[in-house]
Amino acid sequence: MPTDFAATKALFDLPEGVIYLDGNSLGPLPKAVPERLARAVRDEWGAMLIRGWNEAGWMEMPSRIGDRVARLIGAEPGSVVMGDTLSVKVWQALASALEMVPGRKVILSDTGNFPSDLYIADGLVRTLGEGYALRTVAPEAVAGAIDDSVAVVMVTETDYRTGRRHDMAELARIAHQKGALLVWDLAHSAGAFPVELARDGADFAVGCTYKYLNSGPGGPAFIYVAPRHQARARPALSGWMGHEAPFAFDLDYRPGRGIERMRVGTPPILALAALDAALDVWEGVDMQDLRAASLALQDQFIAGVGAACADLALATPRDHAARGSQVSFRHPEGYAIMQALIARGVIGDFRAPDILRFGFTPLYIDRDDVARAVETLAEIMRGRVWDRPEYHRRARVT
Amino acid sequence: MPTDFAATKALFDLPEGVIYLDGNSLGPLPKAVPERLARAVRDEWGAMLIRGWNEAGWMEMPSRIGDRVARLIGAEPGSVVMGDTLSVKVWQALASALEMVPGRKVILSDTGNFPSDLYIADGLVRTLGEGYALRTVAPEAVAGAIDDSVAVVMVTETDYRTGRRHDMAELARIAHQKGALLVWDLAHSAGAFPVELARDGADFAVGCTYKYLNSGPGGPAFIYVAPRHQARARPALSGWMGHEAPFAFDLDYRPGRGIERMRVGTPPILALAALDAALDVWEGVDMQDLRAASLALQDQFIAGVGAACADLALATPRDHAARGSQVSFRHPEGYAIMQALIARGVIGDFRAPDILRFGFTPLYIDRDDVARAVETLAEIMRGRVWDRPEYHRRARVT
C-alpha cells in the first residue's frame, strides 16, 4: 500500500494560509507534540520528580529514540544515539575518527559544507596542534583530493545552499580504498530521502532532527558509529552518560558499550519527548514513496518557476540523483524577493549572497501548495514587488 | 522586606503528600513552566515557524537568560551564556583555560569532584596528548598541590556526596598566586546559596540548571568567562553560534564578541523556554535570606536526625561555612533506607557506597516538611523497615 501523504499532512499543525517550504531549516509542529510534551512536564517531571529517570524511561530515551531514527537512515539497531547539538556531534565524530587513522593528520572537506562543520573541524585541529590541518576543496574535487595524508573525509551530503548532493557510497568507497574514514553529515538528508548508512559503508554519521524530522527549534542531534568501529572509537567528550556504569561514580572513565559511549551529559528529556512524538509521523511512511513524491513536487516547482520567472536562475542540479529535497534559485535581489514571498504566506528562506531556498517534503506539502507557491512567486517577479523598501530591512537571522 | 518563602513555595507544583528533598538532583516543577512551554510550542514554533528566530527572540535566549542566571551567581552582565550540558561546558572551559597558561600541562582536581568532570578532563588530556595530565588529590589537599606545573585547577564547589564546600575565594587567590587559572563547577551552588563569581576572582565557571534552578530534566547548562579573559579565550568547540556573524556563513571561523563565543550549536529553544519560566521564581528572592533559611532547615534536620537516629552518621560538615545546601548521612544499608523513605513520600537519594543525600531549599521546603521528614526517617530506623526485601531491588538510576 503506498504511503498516504494526505494522512501525514493531517498530522501537522500548519498555520491557516501558510505554504511552508522551509522545513529544510525548521520543520513545522506535529500535532502530537504539545500533548506529549505536556505529559512529560506534568505527569513525568511534575509527578514522578527524580523517579522519572527510572519510571518514565528517561535514561533510555537517547538510545531508544536513536533506534527510531536509525530506521529512517538505514542504520543498524544500536548504532545511533541522540543528544547535544549537531556541532558537538561533528566534533565528537571527527575526534574519534582522527585517532582511528594513526599517522595521518588531515581532515578533508569541501567549500559546500555547512560552515559550522568547517568551524568545528578548524577548532579541533587547532586543539590538536602541530601537523593537524583542515583541507578544503570544491565539492566536485573531494574524491580526487583523498590522498594518503587524509585521515578523515568530512562531507555534508546535501549542500545547504544549492541542494546539490554528494554520491556518498562512492565517496565512502574511495575514502576506504585510500585508507581514510568518512564522517557523513545528514543534516539535510535524514527524513529528506532514503539514506542507507549500513549498505553504503558509512563510518561515522551525524545529523540534526529539527529540519525534516520536525523536532522543534534546537531539537537534539544524533550520532551514528558503524558497529565495526564502536569498540575502538574513543569518546573524546567522555561525559558520565557515556561511562560503562554512570551510577557507579567511579573516579576513572571506562567507555560504555557500543554506541552508548557517545552519550555525554544528562539527556535533554523535554526536547527528547518532543522528538519522540514528532517521530510518530513516520509510522507507515515508506522512504521510497517519500523520495518519489518529493521529487515530483520539486520537479513541479522547477518547471513552474522556470516557465513563469525567467529572471530566477536554478541553482539546484536537474539530475534527480544529484540533489536532495530542496530547490534553490539565484537572484541578486533574492533577500527582498524572499521577504515579499513570506509576506504573502509562502515561507522559504534566503542564504547570502543570492540564494532563495525552498524545501520540499510530501509529509505536509502537496501539489496544490506547490502550484500556489509558483503563482505567488510569479506575481512578485512580474510586478517587481521586491522593490518596496519594507522588503529590504535585514533581520538578525536570515 | 525579607523574602516570602511561603509565596515561593506556592509557585511550585509539588505532588500531594510528597516531601521533596532531592532538588539537589532534579528540582521540582515550577507552576509557570507548563503554560510557558505550551506557548513556546504553539504560539512560537507552531505559528511563527522559522520566523520565531527573529520574532520570538529565540536567537538571543542563550545570552538573555544567561544574564538572568548571572544575577544569581554574582556574575557581571554579559559574562554568562546558556547551552549544551554541564559536561560539554566543563570541556569548553578546560580547553580554553589550558591554552591560556602556556608551558603548563596539568589539570589539578580532587577526588570529591563529580566523576563526569574528571572523565571529561581525562578525555581532554588524552586528546591533547603528550605531557598533558589530570592530577587528582584529596579535596583538602587541593590548595597545597597547586605548584608551577599546574595550568588549571578544576573544582566543584560543593561535594555531590557529602555537601562539603570548598573555599573558592581562597582557592582562586592561591591559584592566581601560583600562575594557574580556576575552573569552578557550580552544579550544587547555583541557586543553592549566594555565589560571588566576580568578587571572588573566578576565571571560568560552569553549572547546570536542573537542580536548584528547577529547569527540568536535562535542562541547559551555563558557562561563565570572566570579562578580563573573554577576548583571549579561544572557543575550542567553535560552532557557528559562537561565530562573530553566524549568518554571514563565512568559510572561516572568527570568534564572537565576549561570552557569545562560548555558544556552540543551535540553541535548545523549548528547554530554554522552560528554564526562563523557572527563573521567574527568583524574582524577589534575596540570596542572603535564602542562605539563612536553608541553613536553618539543614540544622533542624541534622539536630532531629541526630536525636532520633543514632545509627546514621553525619557526613556533612557542621560548620556552616564548610557546607552547601545538602545534608548527607552514612549507613551501610543506605540504599534500602532511602527506598523505604521514598515509599513513604520523603524523597531524597542515595549515592554509593553508603550515602543518603537530602537537599534543602526554602523555595519549597518549610519547617513542617523537615519535621515530617525527620519523623518518617526515625520510624524507619526504629522499626528496621529497610530489612524488607522490596527495598533492596536496584534500579538502573540511583
Short mmCIF file of C-alpha atoms in Angstrom, two decimals, chain A residues 13-15 18 20 22 25-30 33-34 37 41-42 45-51 53-54 58-60 84-85 87-88 91 99 111 113-116 118-120 122-124 126-128 160 210 214-218 234-240 243 247-253 260 263-270 274 342 347-349 351-352 395-398, chain B residues 13-15 18 20 22 25-30 33-34 37 41-42 45-51 53-54 58-60 84-85 87-88 91 99 111 113-116 118-120 122-124 126-128 160 210 214-218 234-240 243 247-253 260 263-270 274 342 347-349 351-352 395-398:
data_model
loop_
_atom_site.label_atom_id
_atom_site.label_comp_id
_atom_site.label_asym_id
_atom_site.label_seq_id
_atom_site.Cartn_x
_atom_site.Cartn_y
_atom_site.Cartn_z
CA ASP A 13 -0.43 21.88 12.76
CA LEU A 14 0.19 24.35 9.93
CA PRO A 15 -1.00 27.95 10.24
CA VAL A 18 0.71 29.42 5.02
CA TYR A 20 5.65 26.17 4.36
CA ASP A 22 11.25 25.90 4.93
CA SER A 25 15.55 24.83 8.10
CA LEU A 26 12.93 24.19 10.80
CA GLY A 27 10.19 21.58 10.43
CA PRO A 28 6.63 22.56 11.43
CA LEU A 29 4.81 21.42 14.56
CA PRO A 30 3.42 17.87 14.54
CA VAL A 33 3.91 17.20 20.19
CA PRO A 34 2.04 19.62 22.51
CA LEU A 37 5.34 17.44 25.91
CA VAL A 41 6.17 18.02 32.03
CA ARG A 42 3.18 17.32 34.29
CA TRP A 45 8.73 15.64 35.75
CA GLY A 46 5.94 17.14 37.89
CA ALA A 47 4.54 13.94 39.38
CA MET A 48 7.43 11.50 39.33
CA LEU A 49 10.14 14.05 40.07
CA ILE A 50 13.54 12.34 40.30
CA ARG A 51 11.87 8.92 39.91
CA TRP A 53 14.73 8.60 35.40
CA ASN A 54 13.59 5.08 36.14
CA TRP A 58 14.23 8.90 30.67
CA MET A 59 17.62 7.26 30.89
CA GLU A 60 16.97 5.04 27.89
CA ASP A 84 23.75 17.53 22.17
CA THR A 85 23.79 19.67 19.04
CA SER A 87 28.11 20.89 16.02
CA VAL A 88 29.07 18.94 19.15
CA TRP A 91 33.36 17.38 16.88
CA GLU A 99 42.50 8.77 16.29
CA THR A 111 33.54 24.57 0.47
CA ASN A 113 29.88 22.08 3.59
CA PHE A 114 27.85 23.87 6.23
CA PRO A 115 30.18 26.43 7.80
CA SER A 116 29.69 25.14 11.34
CA LEU A 118 34.25 23.63 8.96
CA TYR A 119 34.48 25.82 12.07
CA ILE A 120 34.31 22.78 14.32
CA ASP A 122 39.18 24.06 12.41
CA GLY A 123 38.73 24.29 16.18
CA LEU A 124 39.64 20.63 16.58
CA ARG A 126 43.93 23.87 16.46
CA THR A 127 43.36 21.98 19.70
CA LEU A 128 45.34 19.01 18.41
CA TYR A 160 22.63 23.68 2.39
CA TYR A 210 14.79 19.95 13.72
CA ASN A 214 10.31 18.12 12.88
CA SER A 215 11.53 18.00 16.49
CA GLY A 216 11.31 21.75 17.10
CA PRO A 217 13.83 24.60 17.34
CA GLY A 218 17.18 23.34 18.57
CA ARG A 234 37.44 6.58 21.94
CA PRO A 235 34.83 9.08 23.09
CA ALA A 236 36.90 12.25 23.31
CA LEU A 237 34.00 14.03 25.04
CA SER A 238 33.94 11.45 27.79
CA GLY A 239 31.00 12.55 29.92
CA TRP A 240 29.40 10.41 32.58
CA HIS A 243 30.53 5.67 31.03
CA PHE A 247 25.89 5.39 38.57
CA ALA A 248 28.88 3.58 39.99
CA PHE A 249 30.50 7.04 40.20
CA ASP A 250 33.96 5.58 39.69
CA LEU A 251 36.79 8.07 39.51
CA ASP A 252 38.10 6.53 36.28
CA TYR A 253 36.39 6.62 32.93
CA GLU A 260 26.23 4.34 24.43
CA ARG A 263 26.48 9.97 25.11
CA VAL A 264 27.99 12.88 27.00
CA GLY A 265 25.92 14.73 29.64
CA THR A 266 22.45 14.43 31.15
CA PRO A 267 19.98 13.96 28.28
CA PRO A 268 17.53 16.78 27.43
CA ILE A 269 14.31 15.00 28.36
CA LEU A 270 11.78 17.62 27.30
CA ALA A 274 9.02 16.41 21.61
CA ILE A 342 6.94 35.42 3.15
CA ILE A 347 7.73 30.68 3.50
CA GLY A 348 11.13 29.73 2.18
CA ASP A 349 14.42 31.30 3.20
CA ARG A 351 21.12 32.38 2.06
CA ALA A 352 23.71 35.03 1.21
CA ALA A 395 16.71 40.74 10.30
CA ARG A 396 19.42 39.27 12.52
CA VAL A 397 18.57 35.76 11.49
CA THR A 398 18.15 35.12 7.81
CA ASP B 13 3.61 22.15 41.68
CA LEU B 14 4.51 19.54 44.29
CA PRO B 15 2.66 16.22 44.41
CA VAL B 18 5.42 14.33 48.99
CA TYR B 20 10.85 16.61 48.21
CA ASP B 22 16.05 15.88 46.13
CA SER B 25 19.45 16.24 41.90
CA LEU B 26 16.36 17.41 39.99
CA GLY B 27 14.35 20.47 41.02
CA PRO B 28 10.53 20.18 41.06
CA LEU B 29 8.17 21.71 38.50
CA PRO B 30 7.51 25.44 38.82
CA VAL B 33 6.56 26.16 33.23
CA PRO B 34 3.74 24.17 31.57
CA LEU B 37 6.33 25.82 27.34
CA VAL B 41 5.35 25.25 21.24
CA ARG B 42 2.04 26.54 19.87
CA TRP B 45 7.19 27.21 16.90
CA GLY B 46 3.71 26.31 15.64
CA ALA B 47 2.55 29.73 14.50
CA MET B 48 5.76 31.61 13.69
CA LEU B 49 7.65 28.62 12.32
CA ILE B 50 11.10 29.69 11.13
CA ARG B 51 10.26 33.34 11.89
CA TRP B 53 14.23 33.03 15.43
CA ASN B 54 13.58 36.72 14.93
CA TRP B 58 14.98 32.72 20.12
CA MET B 59 18.42 33.73 18.95
CA GLU B 60 19.02 35.94 21.98
CA ASP B 84 24.71 22.29 25.96
CA THR B 85 25.20 20.10 29.02
CA SER B 87 29.90 18.04 30.78
CA VAL B 88 30.32 19.86 27.47
CA TRP B 91 35.26 20.56 28.46
CA GLU B 99 45.62 27.33 26.34
CA THR B 111 38.56 13.03 44.39
CA ASN B 113 34.71 16.22 42.30
CA PHE B 114 31.76 14.91 40.36
CA PRO B 115 33.08 12.00 38.28
CA SER B 116 31.88 13.45 34.97
CA LEU B 118 37.11 14.05 35.99
CA TYR B 119 36.10 11.92 32.99
CA ILE B 120 35.88 14.99 30.79
CA ASP B 122 40.75 12.83 31.34
CA GLY B 123 39.27 12.78 27.84
CA LEU B 124 40.69 16.21 27.12
CA ARG B 126 44.19 12.24 26.16
CA THR B 127 43.12 14.27 23.14
CA LEU B 128 45.88 16.81 23.77
CA TYR B 160 27.88 15.93 45.48
CA TYR B 210 18.09 21.32 36.58
CA ASN B 214 14.43 23.90 38.56
CA SER B 215 14.61 23.90 34.75
CA GLY B 216 13.56 20.26 34.31
CA PRO B 217 15.37 17.02 33.47
CA GLY B 218 18.44 17.69 31.34
CA ARG B 234 39.72 30.57 22.19
CA PRO B 235 36.49 28.59 21.85
CA ALA B 236 37.81 25.11 21.17
CA LEU B 237 34.27 23.93 20.34
CA SER B 238 33.93 26.55 17.64
CA GLY B 239 30.38 26.07 16.41
CA TRP B 240 28.54 28.53 14.24
CA HIS B 243 30.89 32.92 15.29
CA PHE B 247 24.51 34.25 9.29
CA ALA B 248 27.28 35.51 7.06
CA PHE B 249 28.13 31.82 6.52
CA ASP B 250 31.81 32.61 6.04
CA LEU B 251 34.06 29.64 5.49
CA ASP B 252 36.46 30.84 8.21
CA TYR B 253 35.73 30.98 11.91
CA GLU B 260 28.84 34.85 22.79
CA ARG B 263 27.89 29.30 22.22
CA VAL B 264 28.26 26.21 20.05
CA GLY B 265 25.26 24.86 18.12
CA THR B 266 21.64 25.81 17.58
CA PRO B 267 20.15 26.66 21.00
CA PRO B 268 17.56 24.29 22.55
CA ILE B 269 14.58 26.65 22.48
CA LEU B 270 12.00 24.51 24.26
CA ALA B 274 11.15 26.06 30.44
CA ILE B 342 10.74 7.26 49.20
CA ILE B 347 12.25 11.78 48.57
CA GLY B 348 16.00 12.07 48.89
CA ASP B 349 18.54 9.97 47.07
CA ARG B 351 24.97 7.64 46.38
CA ALA B 352 27.17 4.57 46.54
CA ALA B 395 17.06 0.44 39.84
CA ARG B 396 19.28 1.46 36.91
CA VAL B 397 19.41 5.03 38.09
CA THR B 398 20.12 5.59 41.73
#
